[in-house]
PDB file of C-alpha atoms in Angstrom:
ATOM      1  CA  MET A   1     -21.077  -5.536 -21.518  1.00 35.00           C
ATOM      2  CA  SER A   2     -21.542  -4.946 -25.265  1.00 35.00           C
ATOM      3  CA  LYS A   3     -24.334  -7.508 -25.480  1.00 34.00           C
ATOM      4  CA  PHE A   4     -26.231  -5.544 -22.810  1.00 30.00           C
ATOM      5  CA  TYR A   5     -25.861  -2.248 -24.654  1.00 28.00           C
ATOM      6  CA  ASN A   6     -27.153  -3.850 -27.858  1.00 30.00           C
ATOM      7  CA  LEU A   7     -30.309  -4.752 -25.954  1.00 27.00           C
ATOM      8  CA  LEU A   8     -30.717  -1.144 -24.864  1.00 27.00           C
ATOM      9  CA  ILE A   9     -31.156   0.220 -28.393  1.00 25.00           C
ATOM     10  CA  GLY A  10     -34.717   1.573 -28.651  1.00 27.00           C
ATOM     11  CA  VAL A  11     -35.843   0.166 -25.303  1.00 28.00           C
ATOM     12  CA  PHE A  12     -36.283   1.342 -21.756  1.00 28.00           C
ATOM     13  CA  ALA A  13     -33.785  -0.436 -19.474  1.00 33.00           C
ATOM     14  CA  ILE A  14     -33.953  -0.718 -15.735  1.00 34.00           C
ATOM     15  CA  VAL A  15     -30.454  -1.466 -14.531  1.00 36.00           C
ATOM     16  CA  VAL A  16     -29.844  -2.560 -10.976  1.00 37.00           C
ATOM     17  CA  LEU A  17     -26.334  -1.602  -9.849  1.00 41.00           C
ATOM     18  CA  THR A  18     -25.555  -3.142  -6.466  1.00 37.00           C
ATOM     19  CA  LEU A  19     -22.660  -0.777  -5.868  1.00 40.00           C
ATOM     20  CA  GLY A  20     -22.722  -0.989  -2.099  1.00 43.00           C
ATOM     21  CA  LEU A  21     -22.259  -4.737  -1.822  1.00 44.00           C
ATOM     22  CA  HIS A  22     -19.325  -6.101   0.171  1.00 46.00           C
ATOM     23  CA  ALA A  23     -17.840  -9.606   0.269  1.00 53.00           C
ATOM     24  CA  GLN A  24     -16.085 -11.450   3.036  1.00 75.00           C
ATOM     25  CA  VAL A  25     -12.575 -12.553   2.100  1.00 91.00           C
ATOM     26  CA  PRO A  26     -12.047 -15.897   3.918  1.00 94.00           C
ATOM     27  CA  ASN A  27     -10.263 -15.056   7.179  1.00 95.00           C
ATOM     28  CA  GLY A  28      -9.634 -11.573   5.787  1.00 95.00           C
ATOM     29  CA  GLY A  29      -9.169 -10.280   9.336  1.00 96.00           C
ATOM     30  CA  PHE A  30      -6.500 -12.923  10.063  1.00 97.00           C
ATOM     31  CA  GLU A  31      -8.229 -13.935  13.297  1.00 97.00           C
ATOM     32  CA  GLN A  32      -7.947 -17.725  12.865  1.00 97.00           C
ATOM     33  CA  TRP A  33      -4.520 -19.410  12.905  1.00 98.00           C
ATOM     34  CA  THR A  34      -3.395 -23.037  13.011  1.00 97.00           C
ATOM     35  CA  ALA A  35       0.169 -24.216  13.629  1.00 94.00           C
ATOM     36  CA  GLY A  36       1.592 -20.756  13.005  1.00 94.00           C
ATOM     37  CA  ASN A  37      -0.226 -20.100   9.730  1.00 96.00           C
ATOM     38  CA  PRO A  38      -3.432 -18.133   9.037  1.00 97.00           C
ATOM     39  CA  ASN A  39      -6.383 -20.335   8.150  1.00 97.00           C
ATOM     40  CA  ASP A  40      -7.411 -20.193   4.463  1.00 96.00           C
ATOM     41  CA  TRP A  41      -4.024 -18.737   3.485  1.00 97.00           C
ATOM     42  CA  ALA A  42      -0.731 -20.187   2.263  1.00 96.00           C
ATOM     43  CA  THR A  43       2.539 -18.610   3.410  1.00 96.00           C
ATOM     44  CA  SER A  44       6.259 -18.768   2.691  1.00 94.00           C
ATOM     45  CA  ASN A  45       6.887 -20.239   6.154  1.00 94.00           C
ATOM     46  CA  PHE A  46       9.201 -23.260   5.989  1.00 91.00           C
ATOM     47  CA  PRO A  47       9.689 -25.239   9.224  1.00 88.00           C
ATOM     48  CA  GLY A  48      13.302 -25.320  10.299  1.00 85.00           C
ATOM     49  CA  PHE A  49      14.306 -22.695   7.751  1.00 87.00           C
ATOM     50  CA  GLY A  50      12.296 -19.530   8.334  1.00 89.00           C
ATOM     51  CA  ALA A  51       8.919 -18.184   9.459  1.00 94.00           C
ATOM     52  CA  PRO A  52       8.532 -14.765   7.841  1.00 96.00           C
ATOM     53  CA  VAL A  53       4.735 -14.722   8.356  1.00 97.00           C
ATOM     54  CA  THR A  54       3.494 -14.642  11.945  1.00 97.00           C
ATOM     55  CA  GLN A  55       0.395 -13.780  13.942  1.00 98.00           C
ATOM     56  CA  SER A  56       0.510 -10.289  15.458  1.00 98.00           C
ATOM     57  CA  SER A  57      -1.573  -8.738  18.235  1.00 98.00           C
ATOM     58  CA  ALA A  58      -0.974  -5.299  16.647  1.00 97.00           C
ATOM     59  CA  SER A  59      -4.256  -5.470  14.749  1.00 97.00           C
ATOM     60  CA  HIS A  60      -6.399  -2.850  13.084  1.00 96.00           C
ATOM     61  CA  SER A  61      -9.506  -4.538  14.475  1.00 94.00           C
ATOM     62  CA  GLY A  62     -10.210  -7.786  16.286  1.00 95.00           C
ATOM     63  CA  SER A  63      -7.424  -9.558  18.136  1.00 96.00           C
ATOM     64  CA  SER A  64      -4.836 -10.251  15.449  1.00 97.00           C
ATOM     65  CA  ALA A  65      -3.323  -9.315  12.099  1.00 98.00           C
ATOM     66  CA  ALA A  66      -0.776 -10.964   9.821  1.00 98.00           C
ATOM     67  CA  ARG A  67       2.820  -9.765  10.092  1.00 98.00           C
ATOM     68  CA  GLY A  68       5.233 -10.375   7.238  1.00 97.00           C
ATOM     69  CA  GLU A  69       8.949  -9.777   7.711  1.00 96.00           C
ATOM     70  CA  VAL A  70      12.065 -10.472   5.659  1.00 94.00           C
ATOM     71  CA  VAL A  71      13.993 -12.761   8.023  1.00 94.00           C
ATOM     72  CA  ASP A  72      17.515 -14.137   8.133  1.00 91.00           C
ATOM     73  CA  ALA A  73      17.419 -17.792   7.097  1.00 89.00           C
ATOM     74  CA  PHE A  74      20.967 -19.077   7.575  1.00 88.00           C
ATOM     75  CA  GLY A  75      22.422 -15.895   6.109  1.00 87.00           C
ATOM     76  CA  THR A  76      19.873 -15.589   3.297  1.00 88.00           C
ATOM     77  CA  PRO A  77      17.001 -13.061   3.232  1.00 91.00           C
ATOM     78  CA  TRP A  78      13.737 -15.020   3.308  1.00 91.00           C
ATOM     79  CA  PRO A  79      10.727 -12.923   2.186  1.00 92.00           C
ATOM     80  CA  PRO A  80       7.156 -13.000   3.502  1.00 95.00           C
ATOM     81  CA  VAL A  81       4.495 -14.194   1.065  1.00 95.00           C
ATOM     82  CA  ILE A  82       0.791 -14.612   1.863  1.00 97.00           C
ATOM     83  CA  SER A  83      -1.585 -16.012  -0.757  1.00 96.00           C
ATOM     84  CA  THR A  84      -4.954 -17.731  -0.933  1.00 95.00           C
ATOM     85  CA  ALA A  85      -4.556 -21.323   0.241  1.00 93.00           C
ATOM     86  CA  ASP A  86      -6.345 -22.823  -2.765  1.00 91.00           C
ATOM     87  CA  THR A  87      -4.228 -22.129  -5.844  1.00 89.00           C
ATOM     88  CA  ASN A  88      -7.496 -21.874  -7.809  1.00 91.00           C
ATOM     89  CA  GLY A  89      -8.700 -19.111  -5.473  1.00 94.00           C
ATOM     90  CA  PHE A  90     -11.749 -18.836  -3.234  1.00 94.00           C
ATOM     91  CA  PRO A  91     -15.333 -18.727  -4.602  1.00 91.00           C
ATOM     92  CA  VAL A  92     -16.945 -15.428  -5.594  1.00 86.00           C
ATOM     93  CA  SER A  93     -20.107 -14.733  -7.550  1.00 75.00           C
ATOM     94  CA  GLN A  94     -19.952 -10.993  -8.145  1.00 74.00           C
ATOM     95  CA  ARG A  95     -18.001  -8.608 -10.342  1.00 75.00           C
ATOM     96  CA  TYR A  96     -16.248  -6.750  -7.535  1.00 81.00           C
ATOM     97  CA  ALA A  97     -14.600  -3.403  -8.223  1.00 81.00           C
ATOM     98  CA  GLU A  98     -11.864  -3.284  -5.596  1.00 85.00           C
ATOM     99  CA  LEU A  99      -9.881  -5.007  -2.862  1.00 91.00           C
ATOM    100  CA  SER A 100      -9.476  -2.897   0.248  1.00 90.00           C
ATOM    101  CA  GLY A 101      -7.914  -3.289   3.670  1.00 93.00           C
ATOM    102  CA  PHE A 102      -5.540  -1.780   6.222  1.00 96.00           C
ATOM    103  CA  TYR A 103      -1.775  -2.071   6.433  1.00 97.00           C
ATOM    104  CA  GLN A 104       1.481  -0.862   7.955  1.00 98.00           C
ATOM    105  CA  PHE A 105       4.768  -1.060   6.079  1.00 97.00           C
ATOM    106  CA  SER A 106       8.335  -0.406   7.250  1.00 97.00           C
ATOM    107  CA  PRO A 107      10.801  -1.040   4.392  1.00 95.00           C
ATOM    108  CA  GLN A 108      14.568  -1.315   4.401  1.00 93.00           C
ATOM    109  CA  GLY A 109      16.442   0.009   1.372  1.00 90.00           C
ATOM    110  CA  THR A 110      14.310  -0.031  -1.768  1.00 88.00           C
ATOM    111  CA  ASP A 111      11.953  -2.790  -0.599  1.00 92.00           C
ATOM    112  CA  VAL A 112       8.284  -2.493  -1.560  1.00 91.00           C
ATOM    113  CA  MET A 113       5.025  -4.084  -0.446  1.00 94.00           C
ATOM    114  CA  LEU A 114       3.158  -5.808  -3.260  1.00 93.00           C
ATOM    115  CA  ILE A 115      -0.542  -6.715  -3.337  1.00 95.00           C
ATOM    116  CA  TYR A 116      -2.191  -8.536  -6.245  1.00 94.00           C
ATOM    117  CA  VAL A 117      -5.808  -9.593  -6.742  1.00 95.00           C
ATOM    118  CA  GLY A 118      -6.900 -11.766  -9.661  1.00 95.00           C
ATOM    119  CA  MET A 119     -10.408 -12.673 -10.827  1.00 94.00           C
ATOM    120  CA  LEU A 120     -11.046 -15.944 -12.691  1.00 94.00           C
ATOM    121  CA  HIS A 121     -13.920 -17.330 -14.730  1.00 90.00           C
ATOM    122  CA  ASN A 122     -13.815 -21.022 -15.659  1.00 91.00           C
ATOM    123  CA  GLN A 123     -10.122 -21.048 -14.658  1.00 90.00           C
ATOM    124  CA  GLN A 124      -9.346 -18.181 -17.050  1.00 91.00           C
ATOM    125  CA  ALA A 125      -8.100 -14.786 -15.841  1.00 91.00           C
ATOM    126  CA  ILE A 126     -10.670 -12.062 -16.598  1.00 86.00           C
ATOM    127  CA  GLY A 127      -9.638  -9.278 -14.224  1.00 88.00           C
ATOM    128  CA  ALA A 128      -6.814  -8.155 -11.973  1.00 90.00           C
ATOM    129  CA  GLY A 129      -5.402  -5.389  -9.841  1.00 89.00           C
ATOM    130  CA  VAL A 130      -1.841  -4.856  -8.634  1.00 89.00           C
ATOM    131  CA  GLY A 131      -0.352  -2.202  -6.403  1.00 89.00           C
ATOM    132  CA  PHE A 132       2.808  -1.243  -4.533  1.00 90.00           C
ATOM    133  CA  LEU A 133       1.934   0.300  -1.176  1.00 92.00           C
ATOM    134  CA  PRO A 134       4.005   3.171   0.242  1.00 92.00           C
ATOM    135  CA  PRO A 135       5.559   3.099   3.735  1.00 95.00           C
ATOM    136  CA  ALA A 136       3.071   3.630   6.574  1.00 96.00           C
ATOM    137  CA  GLY A 137       3.983   3.874  10.263  1.00 96.00           C
ATOM    138  CA  SER A 138       0.410   3.380  11.467  1.00 97.00           C
ATOM    139  CA  TYR A 139      -2.563   1.542  10.043  1.00 97.00           C
ATOM    140  CA  THR A 140      -3.514   3.096   6.721  1.00 94.00           C
ATOM    141  CA  SER A 141      -6.359   2.132   4.419  1.00 92.00           C
ATOM    142  CA  PHE A 142      -5.730   1.040   0.851  1.00 91.00           C
ATOM    143  CA  SER A 143      -8.023   0.420  -2.096  1.00 85.00           C
ATOM    144  CA  LEU A 144      -6.853  -1.609  -5.086  1.00 87.00           C
ATOM    145  CA  PRO A 145      -9.066  -1.211  -8.202  1.00 82.00           C
ATOM    146  CA  ILE A 146      -9.829  -4.359 -10.206  1.00 85.00           C
ATOM    147  CA  GLN A 147      -9.792  -3.940 -13.988  1.00 80.00           C
ATOM    148  CA  TYR A 148     -11.747  -6.418 -16.143  1.00 78.00           C
ATOM    149  CA  GLY A 149     -10.917  -7.475 -19.673  1.00 72.00           C
ATOM    150  CA  THR A 150     -14.211  -9.265 -20.372  1.00 69.00           C
ATOM    151  CA  GLY A 151     -17.858  -8.921 -19.394  1.00 64.00           C
ATOM    152  CA  ASP A 152     -17.906 -12.254 -17.537  1.00 71.00           C
ATOM    153  CA  VAL A 153     -18.744 -12.575 -13.849  1.00 76.00           C
ATOM    154  CA  PRO A 154     -15.834 -14.180 -11.943  1.00 86.00           C
ATOM    155  CA  ASP A 155     -16.259 -17.400 -10.007  1.00 89.00           C
ATOM    156  CA  ARG A 156     -12.884 -17.469  -8.177  1.00 93.00           C
ATOM    157  CA  CYS A 157     -10.572 -14.876  -6.635  1.00 96.00           C
ATOM    158  CA  ILE A 158      -6.833 -15.044  -5.874  1.00 97.00           C
ATOM    159  CA  ILE A 159      -5.024 -12.664  -3.501  1.00 97.00           C
ATOM    160  CA  TYR A 160      -1.230 -12.417  -3.169  1.00 96.00           C
ATOM    161  CA  ILE A 161       0.686 -10.241  -0.666  1.00 96.00           C
ATOM    162  CA  ALA A 162       4.474 -10.012  -0.412  1.00 94.00           C
ATOM    163  CA  ALA A 163       7.492  -7.861   0.360  1.00 91.00           C
ATOM    164  CA  ALA A 164       9.800  -7.505  -2.628  1.00 78.00           C
ATOM    165  CA  MET A 165      13.211  -5.963  -3.232  1.00 71.00           C
ATOM    166  CA  ASP A 166      11.863  -3.447  -5.794  1.00 65.00           C
ATOM    167  CA  THR A 167       8.951  -2.750  -8.128  1.00 61.00           C
ATOM    168  CA  THR A 168      10.139  -5.364 -10.637  1.00 59.00           C
ATOM    169  CA  GLY A 169       8.577  -7.878  -8.244  1.00 53.00           C
ATOM    170  CA  GLY A 170      11.781  -9.723  -7.386  1.00 62.00           C
ATOM    171  CA  LEU A 171      11.530 -11.305  -3.962  1.00 67.00           C
ATOM    172  CA  ALA A 172      14.176 -11.659  -1.204  1.00 73.00           C
ATOM    173  CA  GLY A 173      14.424  -8.028  -0.058  1.00 82.00           C
ATOM    174  CA  ASN A 174      16.374  -6.684   2.902  1.00 90.00           C
ATOM    175  CA  ILE A 175      16.342  -8.298   6.325  1.00 93.00           C
ATOM    176  CA  GLY A 176      14.161  -6.279   8.708  1.00 95.00           C
ATOM    177  CA  THR A 177      11.576  -5.079   6.188  1.00 95.00           C
ATOM    178  CA  PHE A 178       8.126  -5.842   7.601  1.00 96.00           C
ATOM    179  CA  PHE A 179       4.424  -5.225   7.020  1.00 98.00           C
ATOM    180  CA  LEU A 180       1.158  -5.744   8.880  1.00 98.00           C
ATOM    181  CA  ILE A 181      -2.044  -6.521   6.975  1.00 98.00           C
ATOM    182  CA  ASP A 182      -5.622  -6.709   8.275  1.00 97.00           C
ATOM    183  CA  ASP A 183      -9.318  -6.463   7.388  1.00 95.00           C
ATOM    184  CA  LEU A 184      -9.211  -7.411   3.697  1.00 95.00           C
ATOM    185  CA  ASN A 185     -12.492  -6.896   1.875  1.00 90.00           C
ATOM    186  CA  LEU A 186     -13.933  -7.039  -1.645  1.00 88.00           C
ATOM    187  CA  SER A 187     -16.461  -4.361  -2.565  1.00 79.00           C
ATOM    188  CA  GLY A 188     -17.967  -2.342  -5.387  1.00 68.00           C
ATOM    189  CA  ILE A 189     -20.052  -3.146  -8.456  1.00 59.00           C
ATOM    190  CA  SER A 190     -21.338  -6.690  -8.268  1.00 41.00           C
ATOM    191  CA  ALA A 191     -23.884  -7.223 -11.037  1.00 40.00           C
ATOM    192  CA  ILE A 192     -26.027  -5.619 -13.714  1.00 38.00           C
ATOM    193  CA  ASP A 193     -29.536  -6.927 -14.392  1.00 36.00           C
ATOM    194  CA  LEU A 194     -31.820  -5.683 -17.167  1.00 35.00           C
ATOM    195  CA  ALA A 195     -35.594  -5.461 -17.390  1.00 37.00           C
ATOM    196  CA  LEU A 196     -36.930  -4.170 -20.700  1.00 42.00           C
ATOM    197  CA  ASP A 197     -39.871  -1.843 -21.433  1.00 48.00           C
ATOM    198  CA  PRO A 198     -40.897  -0.344 -24.795  1.00 49.00           C
ATOM    199  CA  THR A 199     -41.018   3.273 -23.522  1.00 65.00           C
ATOM    200  CA  LEU A 200     -38.044   5.602 -23.036  1.00 79.00           C
ATOM    201  CA  PRO A 201     -38.136   8.211 -20.240  1.00 87.00           C
ATOM    202  CA  SER A 202     -39.114  11.698 -21.449  1.00 90.00           C
ATOM    203  CA  GLU A 203     -37.079  13.718 -18.937  1.00 93.00           C
ATOM    204  CA  PHE A 204     -34.221  13.614 -16.470  1.00 96.00           C
ATOM    205  CA  THR A 205     -35.399  12.637 -12.989  1.00 94.00           C
ATOM    206  CA  LEU A 206     -33.883  11.876  -9.607  1.00 96.00           C
ATOM    207  CA  GLU A 207     -36.335  10.127  -7.291  1.00 94.00           C
ATOM    208  CA  GLN A 208     -36.464  10.174  -3.509  1.00 97.00           C
ATOM    209  CA  ASN A 209     -34.576   7.206  -2.102  1.00 95.00           C
ATOM    210  CA  TYR A 210     -36.537   4.386  -0.487  1.00 94.00           C
ATOM    211  CA  PRO A 211     -36.853   3.403   2.232  1.00 96.00           C
ATOM    212  CA  ASN A 212     -36.107   6.696   3.939  1.00 97.00           C
ATOM    213  CA  PRO A 213     -35.039   6.749   6.761  1.00 96.00           C
ATOM    214  CA  PHE A 214     -33.146   3.518   6.100  1.00 93.00           C
ATOM    215  CA  ASN A 215     -30.840   0.887   7.589  1.00 88.00           C
ATOM    216  CA  PRO A 216     -28.767  -0.747   6.203  1.00 77.00           C
ATOM    217  CA  VAL A 217     -29.653  -0.451   2.480  1.00 80.00           C
ATOM    218  CA  THR A 218     -31.556   2.108   0.427  1.00 85.00           C
ATOM    219  CA  THR A 219     -32.397   2.417  -3.272  1.00 85.00           C
ATOM    220  CA  ILE A 220     -31.949   5.500  -5.464  1.00 89.00           C
ATOM    221  CA  GLU A 221     -33.679   5.692  -8.865  1.00 88.00           C
ATOM    222  CA  PHE A 222     -32.973   8.077 -11.733  1.00 90.00           C
ATOM    223  CA  SER A 223     -33.908   8.373 -15.410  1.00 88.00           C
ATOM    224  CA  LEU A 224     -31.998   9.524 -18.492  1.00 88.00           C
ATOM    225  CA  PRO A 225     -33.889  10.498 -21.680  1.00 90.00           C
ATOM    226  CA  THR A 226     -30.618  10.762 -23.624  1.00 90.00           C
ATOM    227  CA  ALA A 227     -27.147   9.238 -23.422  1.00 85.00           C
ATOM    228  CA  SER A 228     -25.192  11.151 -20.781  1.00 88.00           C
ATOM    229  CA  GLU A 229     -22.050  11.243 -18.712  1.00 88.00           C
ATOM    230  CA  VAL A 230     -23.379  10.535 -15.223  1.00 87.00           C
ATOM    231  CA  SER A 231     -22.153  11.081 -11.682  1.00 89.00           C
ATOM    232  CA  LEU A 232     -24.081  10.126  -8.546  1.00 89.00           C
ATOM    233  CA  VAL A 233     -22.300  11.293  -5.413  1.00 90.00           C
ATOM    234  CA  ILE A 234     -23.106  11.025  -1.687  1.00 92.00           C
ATOM    235  CA  TYR A 235     -22.226  13.910   0.667  1.00 95.00           C
ATOM    236  CA  ASN A 236     -22.386  14.357   4.436  1.00 95.00           C
ATOM    237  CA  VAL A 237     -23.847  17.472   6.108  1.00 96.00           C
ATOM    238  CA  ALA A 238     -20.410  19.127   5.978  1.00 95.00           C
ATOM    239  CA  GLY A 239     -20.410  18.847   2.193  1.00 94.00           C
ATOM    240  CA  GLN A 240     -17.686  16.196   2.142  1.00 93.00           C
ATOM    241  CA  VAL A 241     -17.859  13.384  -0.417  1.00 89.00           C
ATOM    242  CA  VAL A 242     -18.413  10.055   1.352  1.00 86.00           C
ATOM    243  CA  GLU A 243     -18.973   7.833  -1.700  1.00 81.00           C
ATOM    244  CA  ARG A 244     -19.160   8.070  -5.484  1.00 79.00           C
ATOM    245  CA  LEU A 245     -21.803   5.572  -6.589  1.00 78.00           C
ATOM    246  CA  VAL A 246     -21.415   6.508 -10.261  1.00 79.00           C
ATOM    247  CA  ASP A 247     -18.296   8.431 -11.273  1.00 72.00           C
ATOM    248  CA  HIS A 248     -18.328  10.169 -14.694  1.00 79.00           C
ATOM    249  CA  ARG A 249     -19.763   7.080 -16.370  1.00 76.00           C
ATOM    250  CA  SER A 250     -21.166   7.133 -19.917  1.00 73.00           C
ATOM    251  CA  MET A 251     -24.701   5.722 -19.699  1.00 76.00           C
ATOM    252  CA  THR A 252     -27.398   5.004 -22.268  1.00 76.00           C
ATOM    253  CA  PRO A 253     -31.020   6.279 -22.052  1.00 82.00           C
ATOM    254  CA  GLY A 254     -33.082   4.434 -19.481  1.00 81.00           C
ATOM    255  CA  SER A 255     -34.123   4.222 -15.851  1.00 80.00           C
ATOM    256  CA  TYR A 256     -31.611   3.084 -13.268  1.00 82.00           C
ATOM    257  CA  LYS A 257     -31.662   1.781  -9.723  1.00 80.00           C
ATOM    258  CA  VAL A 258     -28.660   2.092  -7.435  1.00 80.00           C
ATOM    259  CA  GLU A 259     -28.532   0.309  -4.081  1.00 74.00           C
ATOM    260  CA  TRP A 260     -26.413   1.986  -1.405  1.00 78.00           C
ATOM    261  CA  ALA A 261     -25.279   0.119   1.714  1.00 71.00           C
ATOM    262  CA  PRO A 262     -23.163   2.451   3.918  1.00 76.00           C
ATOM    263  CA  TYR A 263     -22.153  -0.149   6.495  1.00 65.00           C
ATOM    264  CA  SER A 264     -19.201   1.874   7.816  1.00 68.00           C
ATOM    265  CA  LEU A 265     -20.896   5.287   8.082  1.00 81.00           C
ATOM    266  CA  PRO A 266     -22.600   6.672  11.211  1.00 89.00           C
ATOM    267  CA  SER A 267     -26.256   7.599  11.515  1.00 93.00           C
ATOM    268  CA  GLY A 268     -27.163  11.029  10.209  1.00 95.00           C
ATOM    269  CA  VAL A 269     -28.368  13.135   7.314  1.00 97.00           C
ATOM    270  CA  TYR A 270     -26.766  12.618   3.902  1.00 97.00           C
ATOM    271  CA  PHE A 271     -27.325  14.190   0.496  1.00 98.00           C
ATOM    272  CA  TYR A 272     -27.104  12.573  -2.928  1.00 97.00           C
ATOM    273  CA  ARG A 273     -26.547  14.544  -6.134  1.00 97.00           C
ATOM    274  CA  LEU A 274     -27.119  13.406  -9.700  1.00 97.00           C
ATOM    275  CA  THR A 275     -25.250  15.139 -12.520  1.00 96.00           C
ATOM    276  CA  ALA A 276     -26.126  14.048 -16.065  1.00 95.00           C
ATOM    277  CA  GLY A 277     -24.847  16.384 -18.750  1.00 93.00           C
ATOM    278  CA  GLU A 278     -26.344  19.807 -17.904  1.00 94.00           C
ATOM    279  CA  PHE A 279     -28.875  18.309 -15.469  1.00 97.00           C
ATOM    280  CA  THR A 280     -28.164  18.460 -11.726  1.00 97.00           C
ATOM    281  CA  GLN A 281     -30.448  17.614  -8.806  1.00 98.00           C
ATOM    282  CA  SER A 282     -29.902  16.811  -5.122  1.00 98.00           C
ATOM    283  CA  ARG A 283     -32.029  15.120  -2.470  1.00 98.00           C
ATOM    284  CA  LYS A 284     -31.735  14.399   1.255  1.00 98.00           C
ATOM    285  CA  MET A 285     -31.837  11.034   3.027  1.00 98.00           C
ATOM    286  CA  VAL A 286     -31.479   9.821   6.606  1.00 97.00           C
ATOM    287  CA  LEU A 287     -29.436   6.835   7.802  1.00 94.00           C
ATOM    288  CA  MET A 288     -30.687   5.484  11.156  1.00 93.00           C
ATOM    289  CA  LYS A 289     -28.664   2.729  12.833  1.00 84.00           C
TER     290      LYS A 289
END
């Protein structure tokens, strides 16, 4: 990112933040299975020894989910592990901000549910996220932030899901611990593009989104005459926050475009509010599906 900020010195930058973009994780809904294993995934199933990963009809959506359970394999706890089938990961071309999905988890003893997502560029790790999910008796959403150590855009993604005996990550666990996992999805910031102009904006502005009404994507533009800490937040008519497009982010002077794609929200009136230092302005928009 530093090379981009160097370009911004003394210039007007138009930055396109595709914050609403989502990516399909291959068979992220665990709908396709072959010979007892989910397509595009590797598991810890071992014929004749144990099958801790199975197809379940208790899905969050669609017809099936993946169930992982610590099973008894000839007197030994055999843990469930689900990971991307290709050890190099599946292809991606965006700088995604989070891995999300839905899960249930019923642990025995101190067992935990572990989820890891790794981002690679030219076979080198550039970003990752790891989380231990708490017990959940019904389907519960989770969101795992991905932290990046470089400014590179990843080209491969690895996902790893397991039940472990504790937060040290040791496997095995206690027989009877199980989880259900469904509807995995990558989302968030995907790319930043720059177009340069010799003139800086003279005032703070928040433009009307376009198109409006819209479906499924709309664009919001705003301008910053000085470096500011910026928030751009979407609210419903009840005043509830539905999405934070920019969340207390330090931004340089320039004009910005933010694309918003609320695929999971219903039709209706929404409001977006820009806060930049002491400047605050709100506008109304209409989603029509």
